Short mmCIF file of C-alpha atoms in Angstrom, two decimals:
data_model
loop_
_atom_site.label_atom_id
_atom_site.label_comp_id
_atom_site.label_asym_id
_atom_site.label_seq_id
_atom_site.Cartn_x
_atom_site.Cartn_y
_atom_site.Cartn_z
CA MET A 1 21.99 30.25 -17.95
CA THR A 2 19.56 28.83 -20.40
CA ALA A 3 17.81 25.13 -18.09
CA GLU A 4 19.08 21.64 -19.80
CA THR A 5 16.98 20.92 -22.28
CA THR A 6 16.46 16.56 -23.38
CA VAL A 7 14.71 14.75 -25.22
CA TYR A 8 13.22 11.75 -25.16
CA ARG A 9 12.38 8.82 -27.58
CA ALA A 10 11.28 6.22 -27.93
CA GLU A 11 9.36 2.91 -30.02
CA ARG A 12 6.36 5.28 -28.62
CA VAL A 13 4.17 6.65 -25.82
CA TRP A 14 1.14 6.67 -24.35
CA THR A 15 0.52 10.17 -22.65
CA LEU A 16 -3.68 9.65 -21.60
CA ASP A 17 -4.13 12.49 -23.21
CA ALA A 18 -7.75 12.04 -25.49
CA GLU A 19 -6.54 14.60 -27.43
CA ARG A 20 -2.75 13.11 -28.10
CA PRO A 21 -3.15 9.76 -26.40
CA ARG A 22 -0.35 8.31 -28.06
CA ALA A 23 2.98 10.55 -29.32
CA GLU A 24 7.16 9.26 -30.36
CA ALA A 25 8.93 12.03 -28.09
CA LEU A 26 8.32 13.46 -25.14
CA ALA A 27 10.60 16.73 -23.92
CA VAL A 28 12.12 18.08 -20.26
CA ARG A 29 12.48 21.28 -19.31
CA ASP A 30 13.31 22.63 -15.76
CA GLY A 31 10.95 19.41 -14.73
CA ARG A 32 8.36 19.97 -16.45
CA LEU A 33 6.90 18.75 -20.56
CA LEU A 34 8.87 20.98 -22.85
CA ALA A 35 6.71 18.53 -25.42
CA VAL A 36 5.08 15.70 -26.60
CA GLY A 37 4.24 14.41 -30.01
CA PRO A 38 6.05 12.99 -33.04
CA LEU A 39 9.88 13.51 -32.96
CA ALA A 40 10.76 16.44 -35.78
CA GLU A 41 7.93 18.23 -33.24
CA VAL A 42 9.95 17.73 -29.93
CA ARG A 43 12.89 18.82 -31.72
CA ALA A 44 11.91 21.77 -33.24
CA ALA A 45 9.93 22.61 -29.96
CA ALA A 46 13.30 21.76 -28.04
CA GLY A 47 16.28 23.59 -29.62
CA PRO A 48 18.57 22.71 -31.20
CA ASP A 49 21.27 22.26 -28.37
CA ALA A 50 19.20 19.97 -26.34
CA ARG A 51 20.76 17.11 -25.75
CA GLU A 52 19.10 14.14 -26.31
CA VAL A 53 17.37 10.28 -25.45
CA ASP A 54 16.87 7.00 -27.20
CA LEU A 55 15.28 5.12 -25.46
CA GLY A 56 15.23 2.32 -28.00
CA ARG A 57 11.99 -0.15 -28.13
CA ALA A 58 11.00 1.39 -25.05
CA THR A 59 7.14 2.03 -24.26
CA VAL A 60 6.76 5.18 -21.79
CA VAL A 61 4.15 6.57 -19.73
CA PRO A 62 2.71 8.69 -17.21
CA GLY A 63 4.60 7.91 -14.34
CA LEU A 64 3.00 5.12 -12.35
CA VAL A 65 1.93 6.09 -7.79
CA ASP A 66 1.15 3.63 -5.97
CA ALA A 67 -1.83 4.81 -4.80
CA HIS A 68 -1.70 2.19 -0.96
CA ALA A 69 2.40 1.49 0.41
CA HIS A 70 4.02 1.97 4.05
CA LEU A 71 7.60 2.84 2.99
CA HIS A 72 8.92 2.79 5.83
CA GLY A 73 7.23 -0.62 6.34
CA LEU A 74 9.09 -1.85 3.41
CA GLY A 75 12.91 -0.23 4.39
CA ARG A 76 12.60 -2.61 7.51
CA SER A 77 10.95 -5.44 5.56
CA LEU A 78 14.20 -4.71 3.24
CA THR A 79 16.85 -5.23 5.89
CA THR A 80 14.95 -7.32 8.58
CA VAL A 81 15.03 -10.92 8.75
CA ARG A 82 12.40 -11.96 5.07
CA LEU A 83 8.98 -14.94 6.28
CA GLU A 84 7.93 -14.16 2.67
CA LYS A 85 7.02 -17.69 1.52
CA ALA A 86 8.60 -19.53 4.11
CA PRO A 87 6.39 -22.50 4.04
CA SER A 88 7.35 -23.96 7.06
CA VAL A 89 7.91 -23.18 10.95
CA GLU A 90 10.98 -25.03 10.40
CA ASP A 91 11.79 -23.24 7.38
CA VAL A 92 10.56 -19.07 9.48
CA ILE A 93 13.30 -20.62 12.37
CA GLN A 94 16.32 -21.16 10.34
CA ARG A 95 15.42 -17.08 8.40
CA LEU A 96 15.83 -16.34 11.63
CA SER A 97 18.65 -18.18 12.96
CA LYS A 98 20.99 -16.62 9.56
CA ALA A 99 19.56 -13.31 11.47
CA PRO A 100 21.91 -10.19 9.34
CA ALA A 101 23.00 -7.16 12.25
CA SER A 102 20.38 -5.38 10.54
CA SER A 103 17.31 -7.00 11.93
CA PHE A 104 18.15 -6.56 15.85
CA GLN A 105 15.93 -3.27 17.09
CA GLY A 106 18.12 -2.75 20.48
CA ASP A 107 17.97 -6.69 21.03
CA TRP A 108 14.55 -7.85 19.89
CA LEU A 109 14.89 -9.80 17.09
CA LEU A 110 12.86 -8.37 13.63
CA GLY A 111 11.17 -10.29 10.95
CA LYS A 112 8.12 -9.68 8.51
CA GLY A 113 5.86 -11.69 6.05
CA TRP A 114 5.42 -15.25 7.69
CA ASP A 115 1.70 -16.72 6.34
CA GLN A 116 -0.02 -19.89 7.90
CA ASN A 117 -2.09 -20.30 5.11
CA GLU A 118 1.32 -21.61 3.16
CA TRP A 119 2.21 -24.41 5.56
CA PRO A 120 0.79 -27.91 7.06
CA GLY A 121 -2.17 -27.60 8.12
CA ALA A 122 -2.95 -23.51 8.08
CA ALA A 123 -3.07 -23.64 11.84
CA PHE A 124 -1.58 -20.44 13.78
CA PRO A 125 2.28 -21.00 14.75
CA GLY A 126 2.77 -20.74 18.81
CA ARG A 127 5.74 -19.89 21.48
CA THR A 128 6.96 -23.39 21.28
CA GLU A 129 9.68 -23.39 18.50
CA LEU A 130 10.22 -19.61 18.75
CA ASP A 131 11.31 -20.26 22.60
CA ALA A 132 13.04 -23.72 21.62
CA ARG A 133 16.03 -21.51 20.06
CA PHE A 134 15.42 -17.83 20.91
CA PRO A 135 15.41 -18.33 25.13
CA THR A 136 16.54 -14.61 25.92
CA THR A 137 16.62 -12.76 23.27
CA PRO A 138 12.66 -10.97 22.15
CA VAL A 139 11.75 -11.78 19.07
CA PHE A 140 8.65 -10.19 17.21
CA LEU A 141 7.86 -11.54 13.62
CA THR A 142 5.11 -9.79 11.78
CA ARG A 143 2.39 -11.48 9.90
CA VAL A 144 2.26 -11.05 6.03
CA ASP A 145 -1.28 -8.54 6.49
CA HIS A 146 0.75 -6.84 9.24
CA HIS A 147 -1.95 -7.78 11.83
CA ALA A 148 -1.04 -10.33 13.16
CA ALA A 149 2.26 -10.53 15.17
CA TRP A 150 3.90 -13.55 16.57
CA VAL A 151 6.05 -12.73 19.63
CA ASN A 152 8.47 -15.44 22.38
CA GLY A 153 8.04 -16.29 25.37
CA GLU A 154 10.30 -13.50 26.38
CA ALA A 155 8.41 -10.69 24.30
CA LEU A 156 5.80 -11.70 26.21
CA ARG A 157 7.61 -11.71 29.07
CA ARG A 158 8.97 -7.60 28.05
CA ALA A 159 4.97 -6.18 27.85
CA GLY A 160 4.00 -7.77 30.77
CA ILE A 161 1.59 -10.35 28.85
CA THR A 162 0.09 -13.54 30.92
CA ARG A 163 -2.54 -15.93 31.03
CA ASP A 164 -4.85 -12.56 33.07
CA THR A 165 -4.02 -10.30 30.43
CA PRO A 166 -7.77 -9.04 28.73
CA ASP A 167 -8.09 -8.66 25.03
CA PRO A 168 -7.46 -5.41 24.66
CA HIS A 169 -10.02 -3.11 22.85
CA GLY A 170 -9.43 -4.90 18.99
CA GLY A 171 -6.60 -6.99 19.89
CA ARG A 172 -7.22 -10.08 20.56
CA ILE A 173 -4.75 -12.56 23.30
CA LEU A 174 -4.78 -15.99 21.27
CA LYS A 175 -4.42 -18.74 23.98
CA ASP A 176 -4.38 -21.70 24.53
CA ALA A 177 -6.48 -24.68 25.94
CA SER A 178 -4.83 -23.89 29.69
CA GLY A 179 -5.69 -20.52 28.70
CA GLU A 180 -1.97 -19.98 27.70
CA PRO A 181 -0.87 -16.80 25.48
CA THR A 182 -0.08 -19.10 22.37
CA GLY A 183 2.46 -16.19 20.72
CA VAL A 184 -0.05 -15.28 18.65
CA LEU A 185 -1.40 -11.34 19.08
CA VAL A 186 -4.68 -9.82 16.34
CA ASP A 187 -4.50 -6.59 15.91
CA ASN A 188 -4.19 -3.95 19.03
CA ALA A 189 -3.17 -6.37 20.61
CA MET A 190 0.42 -5.92 19.20
CA ASP A 191 0.53 -2.81 20.16
CA VAL A 192 1.00 -3.90 23.97
CA VAL A 193 4.75 -5.87 22.56
CA GLU A 194 5.49 -3.03 20.21
CA ALA A 195 5.19 -0.74 23.43
CA VAL A 196 7.92 -1.85 24.70
CA ILE A 197 10.23 -2.32 21.84
CA PRO A 198 13.37 0.37 21.76
CA ALA A 199 12.01 2.77 18.62
CA PRO A 200 14.65 3.00 15.38
CA THR A 201 18.16 5.37 15.83
CA ARG A 202 18.15 8.12 13.60
CA GLU A 203 20.74 5.75 11.37
CA GLN A 204 18.50 2.91 10.92
CA LEU A 205 15.57 4.97 9.91
CA GLU A 206 16.95 6.72 7.37
CA THR A 207 18.65 3.17 6.20
CA ARG A 208 15.85 1.76 5.75
CA LEU A 209 13.67 4.42 4.07
CA ARG A 210 16.65 4.98 1.72
CA ALA A 211 16.85 1.04 0.83
CA ALA A 212 12.92 1.49 0.01
CA LEU A 213 12.73 4.91 -1.93
CA GLU A 214 15.65 3.17 -4.34
CA ARG A 215 13.13 0.13 -4.66
CA CYS A 216 10.49 1.60 -5.53
CA ALA A 217 12.72 4.71 -8.40
CA GLN A 218 14.16 0.79 -9.77
CA VAL A 219 9.88 -0.63 -10.06
CA GLY A 220 9.33 2.20 -12.42
CA LEU A 221 7.42 4.06 -9.55
CA THR A 222 7.25 7.86 -9.04
CA GLY A 223 5.45 7.91 -6.94
CA VAL A 224 3.85 6.60 -3.70
CA HIS A 225 0.73 7.64 -1.48
CA ASP A 226 1.36 6.88 1.89
CA ALA A 227 -0.90 4.92 4.55
CA GLY A 228 0.31 6.47 7.70
CA MET A 229 2.89 8.06 8.14
CA ASP A 230 5.30 8.26 11.62
CA LEU A 231 6.21 11.63 12.64
CA GLN A 232 10.18 10.34 12.56
CA ALA A 233 9.06 9.27 9.04
CA PHE A 234 7.60 12.13 7.91
CA ARG A 235 10.17 15.17 10.10
CA THR A 236 12.59 12.74 7.85
CA LEU A 237 11.84 12.62 4.89
CA GLN A 238 10.41 16.85 5.79
CA ALA A 239 14.53 17.27 5.94
CA TRP A 240 15.20 15.63 2.75
CA ASP A 241 12.61 17.56 0.73
CA ALA A 242 14.20 20.95 1.74
CA ALA A 243 17.19 19.51 0.68
CA GLY A 244 16.06 18.62 -2.30
CA THR A 245 17.66 15.36 -2.11
CA LEU A 246 14.04 13.56 -1.89
CA PRO A 247 13.66 11.58 -5.12
CA LEU A 248 10.40 9.98 -5.49
CA ARG A 249 7.12 12.34 -4.85
CA VAL A 250 4.94 10.63 -1.41
CA TYR A 251 1.75 11.47 -0.71
CA ALA A 252 1.50 10.83 3.30
CA MET A 253 -1.73 10.61 5.11
CA ALA A 254 -0.52 10.98 8.81
CA ALA A 255 -0.95 8.03 11.06
CA GLY A 256 -4.12 9.19 12.97
CA GLN A 257 -4.51 5.69 15.23
CA GLY A 258 -2.66 6.35 18.06
CA GLU A 259 -1.27 9.98 19.83
CA GLN A 260 0.79 11.22 17.01
CA ARG A 261 -1.96 12.12 15.71
CA HIS A 262 -2.38 15.03 17.97
CA THR A 263 0.83 17.25 16.48
CA TYR A 264 -0.67 16.54 12.76
CA LEU A 265 -3.72 17.99 13.57
CA GLU A 266 -2.01 20.58 15.12
CA GLN A 267 0.27 20.93 12.68
CA GLY A 268 -2.73 21.03 9.88
CA PRO A 269 -2.01 19.87 6.41
CA TRP A 270 1.75 21.10 4.81
CA GLN A 271 3.25 20.94 0.80
CA GLY A 272 6.43 21.05 0.58
CA ARG A 273 7.97 19.71 -3.34
CA HIS A 274 7.49 15.89 -3.36
CA LEU A 275 6.14 15.53 -0.19
CA SER A 276 2.89 16.63 0.77
CA MET A 277 1.03 15.72 3.80
CA ARG A 278 -2.59 16.33 3.97
CA SER A 279 -4.57 13.87 4.61
CA VAL A 280 -5.25 10.52 7.54
CA LYS A 281 -5.11 7.45 8.26
CA PHE A 282 -6.88 5.60 10.65
CA LEU A 283 -8.03 2.23 10.71
CA ALA A 284 -11.22 0.49 10.92
CA ASP A 285 -11.01 -3.10 11.14
CA GLY A 286 -8.30 -5.86 11.01
CA ALA A 287 -7.42 -7.99 7.93
CA LEU A 288 -8.73 -11.19 6.45
CA GLY A 289 -6.04 -13.75 7.11
CA SER A 290 -5.55 -12.88 10.05
CA ARG A 291 -8.95 -13.12 10.57
CA GLY A 292 -9.37 -9.62 12.09
CA ALA A 293 -11.78 -8.17 9.56
CA ALA A 294 -14.77 -7.29 10.94
CA LEU A 295 -17.66 -8.85 8.65
CA HIS A 296 -21.75 -8.71 9.83
CA ASP A 297 -21.53 -12.12 9.54
CA ASP A 298 -19.63 -15.01 11.21
CA TYR A 299 -16.53 -16.63 9.33
CA SER A 300 -16.99 -19.45 7.11
CA ASP A 301 -14.33 -20.98 9.09
CA GLU A 302 -14.78 -19.97 12.57
CA PRO A 303 -17.93 -20.26 13.54
CA GLY A 304 -18.70 -17.17 16.81
CA GLN A 305 -15.54 -15.07 15.26
CA ARG A 306 -16.98 -11.77 12.94
CA GLY A 307 -13.21 -10.18 13.61
CA LEU A 308 -12.33 -6.84 14.37
CA LEU A 309 -13.33 -2.90 14.90
CA LEU A 310 -10.27 -0.79 15.83
CA LEU A 311 -11.88 1.74 17.43
CA THR A 312 -15.32 2.73 18.37
CA PRO A 313 -17.61 3.17 15.70
CA GLU A 314 -17.93 6.88 17.86
CA GLU A 315 -14.29 7.13 18.10
CA LEU A 316 -13.93 6.36 14.42
CA GLU A 317 -16.28 9.37 13.56
CA ALA A 318 -15.27 12.07 16.35
CA ARG A 319 -11.41 11.95 14.56
CA SER A 320 -12.15 11.17 11.18
CA GLN A 321 -14.93 14.36 12.17
CA ALA A 322 -11.38 16.97 14.12
CA PHE A 323 -8.99 15.94 10.99
CA MET A 324 -12.14 16.96 8.29
CA ALA A 325 -12.92 20.28 9.96
CA ARG A 326 -8.94 21.41 9.67
CA GLY A 327 -8.50 20.68 6.21
CA PHE A 328 -7.75 16.97 5.94
CA GLN A 329 -9.00 13.94 3.48
CA VAL A 330 -10.16 11.25 5.21
CA CYS A 331 -8.47 8.21 3.98
CA ILE A 332 -9.60 4.63 6.37
CA HIS A 333 -8.65 1.31 6.32
CA ALA A 334 -11.09 -0.88 5.78
CA ILE A 335 -11.66 -4.55 4.89
CA GLY A 336 -14.89 -6.61 6.01
CA ASP A 337 -18.28 -5.96 5.10
CA ARG A 338 -19.14 -4.46 8.66
CA ALA A 339 -16.60 -2.36 7.92
CA ASN A 340 -17.02 -0.72 5.17
CA THR A 341 -20.40 -0.51 5.39
CA LEU A 342 -19.31 2.23 9.12
CA VAL A 343 -16.60 4.06 7.05
CA VAL A 344 -19.26 4.90 4.92
CA ASP A 345 -21.30 6.07 6.42
CA VAL A 346 -18.77 7.90 8.73
CA LEU A 347 -17.32 10.08 5.41
CA LEU A 348 -20.53 10.25 4.40
CA ARG A 349 -21.87 11.97 7.48
CA GLY A 350 -18.99 13.72 7.90
CA ALA A 351 -18.30 15.27 4.98
CA GLU A 352 -22.35 16.73 5.25
CA ARG A 353 -21.36 17.68 8.64
CA THR A 354 -18.47 18.76 7.56
CA GLY A 355 -19.54 19.89 4.36
CA THR A 356 -15.84 18.70 2.79
CA GLN A 357 -17.43 16.24 0.56
CA ALA A 358 -14.57 18.54 -1.98
CA LEU A 359 -11.36 16.83 -0.09
CA ARG A 360 -12.73 13.72 -1.76
CA HIS A 361 -12.39 10.92 1.49
CA ARG A 362 -11.19 7.45 0.59
CA VAL A 363 -12.26 3.79 1.22
CA GLU A 364 -8.63 2.02 1.14
CA HIS A 365 -8.83 -1.33 0.35
CA ALA A 366 -12.76 -1.43 0.07
CA GLN A 367 -11.96 -5.53 0.02
CA ILE A 368 -15.56 -6.83 1.30
CA LEU A 369 -18.70 -5.48 0.78
CA ARG A 370 -22.57 -5.24 0.71
CA LEU A 371 -22.67 -4.30 -3.13
CA GLU A 372 -25.65 -1.79 -1.05
CA ASP A 373 -22.70 -0.37 -0.16
CA ILE A 374 -20.81 -0.49 -3.20
CA ARG A 375 -23.36 1.36 -5.11
CA ARG A 376 -23.79 4.31 -1.71
CA LEU A 377 -19.40 4.53 -1.99
CA GLY A 378 -20.19 5.03 -5.48
CA ALA A 379 -22.63 7.49 -5.72
CA ALA A 380 -21.24 9.78 -3.54
CA GLY A 381 -18.10 10.33 -5.64
CA LEU A 382 -15.49 8.46 -3.73
CA VAL A 383 -12.93 7.02 -3.79
CA ALA A 384 -11.30 3.61 -3.27
CA SER A 385 -8.64 2.97 -3.46
CA VAL A 386 -7.26 -0.62 -3.91
CA GLN A 387 -4.93 -3.18 -4.30
CA PRO A 388 -5.26 -5.33 -7.45
CA THR A 389 -2.57 -7.82 -5.92
CA HIS A 390 -4.49 -8.46 -2.31
CA ALA A 391 -6.96 -10.01 -4.99
CA THR A 392 -4.58 -12.75 -6.87
CA SER A 393 -2.58 -13.03 -2.96
CA ASP A 394 -5.89 -14.08 -1.25
CA MET A 395 -8.40 -16.41 -3.98
CA PRO A 396 -6.37 -19.54 -3.11
CA TRP A 397 -8.70 -18.98 0.47
CA ALA A 398 -10.20 -16.21 0.82
CA GLU A 399 -13.19 -18.23 -0.12
CA THR A 400 -13.13 -20.89 3.27
CA ARG A 401 -13.07 -17.30 4.73
CA LEU A 402 -16.28 -15.70 3.00
CA GLY A 403 -17.58 -19.11 0.93
CA ARG A 404 -19.14 -17.97 -2.23
CA GLU A 405 -22.05 -15.65 -1.38
CA ARG A 406 -20.07 -12.37 0.68
CA LEU A 407 -17.56 -13.76 -3.01
CA ARG A 408 -19.81 -11.31 -4.29
CA GLY A 409 -18.52 -8.16 -3.25
CA ALA A 410 -15.35 -8.84 -2.57
CA TYR A 411 -12.38 -7.14 -4.57
CA ALA A 412 -14.69 -6.02 -7.16
CA TRP A 413 -13.07 -3.34 -9.18
CA ARG A 414 -15.23 -3.33 -12.06
CA THR A 415 -18.57 -3.11 -10.49
CA LEU A 416 -16.96 -0.02 -8.33
CA LYS A 417 -15.38 1.72 -11.29
CA ASP A 418 -19.37 1.18 -12.93
CA ALA A 419 -20.40 2.48 -9.82
CA GLY A 420 -19.10 5.90 -9.39
CA ALA A 421 -15.80 5.14 -7.24
CA HIS A 422 -12.79 6.66 -7.93
CA LEU A 423 -10.27 3.53 -8.34
CA ALA A 424 -6.79 4.25 -7.47
CA LEU A 425 -4.29 1.07 -7.42
CA GLY A 426 -1.50 0.55 -5.37
CA SER A 427 0.12 -2.63 -3.96
CA ASP A 428 0.17 -1.84 -0.05
CA PHE A 429 3.26 -3.14 -0.28
CA PRO A 430 5.09 -4.36 2.07
CA ILE A 431 2.42 -7.34 2.31
CA GLU A 432 2.40 -7.13 -1.99
CA ASN A 433 5.93 -6.64 -3.07
CA PRO A 434 5.54 -3.33 -5.39
CA ASP A 435 6.08 -4.67 -8.56
CA VAL A 436 3.90 -2.16 -10.17
CA LEU A 437 3.72 -3.97 -14.24
CA ALA A 438 2.29 -7.51 -10.97
CA GLY A 439 -0.12 -4.33 -10.61
CA LEU A 440 -1.04 -4.27 -13.59
CA TYR A 441 -1.17 -7.51 -14.30
CA ALA A 442 -3.12 -8.53 -11.90
CA ALA A 443 -5.53 -5.83 -12.44
CA ARG A 444 -6.31 -7.26 -16.24
CA THR A 445 -5.65 -11.10 -14.92
CA ARG A 446 -6.88 -11.89 -11.65
CA GLN A 447 -4.19 -14.83 -12.34
CA ASP A 448 -1.64 -15.65 -10.68
CA ALA A 449 1.98 -15.48 -12.10
CA LYS A 450 1.03 -18.87 -13.65
CA GLY A 451 -1.68 -18.54 -14.92
CA TRP A 452 -4.05 -19.42 -13.35
CA PRO A 453 -7.28 -19.62 -12.92
CA GLU A 454 -7.98 -20.15 -16.46
CA GLY A 455 -10.13 -17.17 -17.61
CA GLY A 456 -9.19 -15.16 -14.11
CA TRP A 457 -11.34 -15.44 -10.24
CA TYR A 458 -14.52 -13.99 -10.44
CA PRO A 459 -13.23 -12.44 -14.64
CA LYS A 460 -15.92 -9.84 -14.35
CA GLU A 461 -14.62 -8.40 -12.03
CA ARG A 462 -11.37 -7.41 -13.93
CA LEU A 463 -9.78 -3.92 -15.64
CA SER A 464 -8.91 -3.72 -19.10
CA ALA A 465 -5.77 -2.80 -20.40
CA ALA A 466 -6.10 1.39 -20.06
CA GLU A 467 -8.58 1.16 -16.81
CA ALA A 468 -5.63 -0.89 -15.45
CA LEU A 469 -3.42 2.22 -16.19
CA GLU A 470 -4.98 4.91 -15.89
CA GLY A 471 -5.88 3.50 -11.86
CA PHE A 472 -1.93 3.92 -11.45
CA THR A 473 -1.02 7.44 -13.31
CA VAL A 474 -4.46 9.08 -13.28
CA GLY A 475 -6.27 7.68 -10.26
CA PRO A 476 -4.00 8.67 -7.26
CA ALA A 477 -3.66 12.25 -9.36
CA TRP A 478 -7.27 12.79 -8.11
CA ALA A 479 -6.87 11.09 -5.48
CA SER A 480 -3.46 13.53 -4.20
CA PHE A 481 -4.73 16.44 -6.33
CA GLU A 482 -2.82 17.03 -8.74
CA GLU A 483 -4.50 15.99 -11.75
CA ALA A 484 -4.05 19.14 -13.19
CA ARG A 485 0.02 19.04 -12.14
CA ARG A 486 -0.02 14.85 -13.13
CA GLY A 487 -0.79 11.56 -14.36
CA ARG A 488 -0.32 12.32 -17.43
CA LEU A 489 2.06 13.83 -20.25
CA LYS A 490 1.38 17.12 -22.16
CA PRO A 491 3.23 19.97 -21.90
CA GLY A 492 3.08 22.04 -19.48
CA LEU A 493 2.27 18.58 -16.00
CA ASP A 494 4.86 17.45 -14.46
CA ALA A 495 7.54 15.21 -16.26
CA ASP A 496 6.82 12.31 -13.94
CA PHE A 497 7.14 9.03 -16.65
CA VAL A 498 8.95 5.43 -16.94
CA ALA A 499 10.25 3.70 -19.51
CA LEU A 500 9.19 -0.30 -19.68
CA SER A 501 10.72 -3.26 -21.44
CA ALA A 502 6.64 -4.22 -23.05
CA ASP A 503 3.65 -2.69 -23.21
CA PRO A 504 1.27 -1.92 -21.44
CA LEU A 505 -1.85 -0.73 -23.28
CA GLU A 506 -1.45 -2.66 -26.32
CA GLY A 507 0.76 -5.19 -25.45
CA PRO A 508 -0.48 -9.24 -23.87
CA ALA A 509 -0.53 -9.16 -20.58
CA ALA A 510 0.78 -12.16 -19.76
CA ALA A 511 4.15 -10.10 -21.36
CA LEU A 512 4.10 -7.52 -18.36
CA VAL A 513 5.13 -10.93 -15.82
CA ASP A 514 8.54 -10.90 -16.51
CA ALA A 515 8.93 -6.47 -18.25
CA ARG A 516 11.54 -5.50 -17.17
CA VAL A 517 11.37 -1.34 -15.96
CA LEU A 518 14.29 0.63 -18.08
CA ALA A 519 13.92 3.93 -16.73
CA THR A 520 12.46 6.02 -14.15
CA VAL A 521 12.24 9.90 -14.01
CA VAL A 522 10.68 11.61 -11.80
CA ALA A 523 10.36 15.87 -12.10
CA GLY A 524 12.52 15.26 -15.58
CA ALA A 525 15.51 13.61 -13.38
CA GLU A 526 16.45 10.08 -13.98
CA VAL A 527 15.91 8.56 -10.24
CA PHE A 528 16.56 4.44 -11.97
CA ARG A 529 18.02 3.73 -15.26
CA ALA A 530 17.79 -0.21 -16.24
CA ALA A 531 22.36 -1.59 -16.51
CA GLY A 532 21.91 -1.50 -20.27
#
């Protein structure tokens, strides 16, 4: 039986292929691109029996990939209480009071997305308000950056946290003037409570992962680099991939922070059809918003505080070299300039000692760097996995945290690229929304959706339209060793592409704010088609 061939035609097709950058149509057969070019040429290659799909005035681009994201986290945020943009503690309590049943894991009430920077005074919350409304139900609410949690007294009681509990390494248990825990836990201190929360049921996990994958397809993602996948989620996706029901491509990084790393290290790199795991994710420090990002000097708005290293330098180096020696690409979360100095040291030294420079090791976020570390990172050709919408989310308060001088090397995409780093763009969802069009817009403008600030925030670090699109296509393909199969549209490559209502190359950047994803195609299969 002859495989069906489908011809897709659109107003324009941007291929990112230097030999033929623009086309009118493409033909798909057996999950690969059969032909890309003028409509008549593509029709001739496809043959008279080919099915034809008219995408109208759409712009088709290569499959868009989020190079740093968290599928299970997105699924949990879609099915538990959403606290993003809550303007006050009182609003948070109201939302929790209306929590759907899916917000509970065991008898624990879960929520995600609060940000004290959105509230009057911008101070961390306390447990008092939670205790008044939920005196016996344990509550666990992760901050928007997932590097702090807000819990109530019942959650502290179950975790055994009291005034006498010391801070764990790489974590802070915030306490009031009398020494009592306030209910805010930063970075590794969160683990003390999370350890006593019941694991999600198999049904919960599958529901969350399906919701996340569906959402990704809707926003035009054909693939996701999952930054630190737990074993339960990985086994679930393995089963779906074996059954042929995993709709998107998932480049999974093993969770290297906890005890599951031993299982991954023993297993070694793994490759399936749409799922692969040949990388590992570590965290060097926390996040800027919760003042957990590790800095060389004090925070500008909290003298004496320089953030947290979540692993000792010795442990980070030992773990990194163990995984390098096993054939894994090593990806390390680094936000603060002190963490980035450490991570560049660890990756360069480890790659030399293990002879694994070809494994394309990655700095995840590469958010605040000294200029000399940008030069070292670029000269070594490391991957800088950065998130454009982090800059536009943080710009109202980042200077307060860091001061103007340190911002010279912060969110510095242009400087990183010019230094020689391989840029791979993402969102870090669910910390940010998975909307890849918002990422393209932020990369080009460094502005919010309303166009603020005029001219862009530190505009010299903007990317061009072509560089932004390559950051979500060519960049992630390189960062996942798939540049020979994906990232561009040319015959023989995988048939992964997206149809958009706006042109991300020649159209105005502002048009991306209200643009729509019309279709998402993975291996020639439509995984999303917009109504109408």
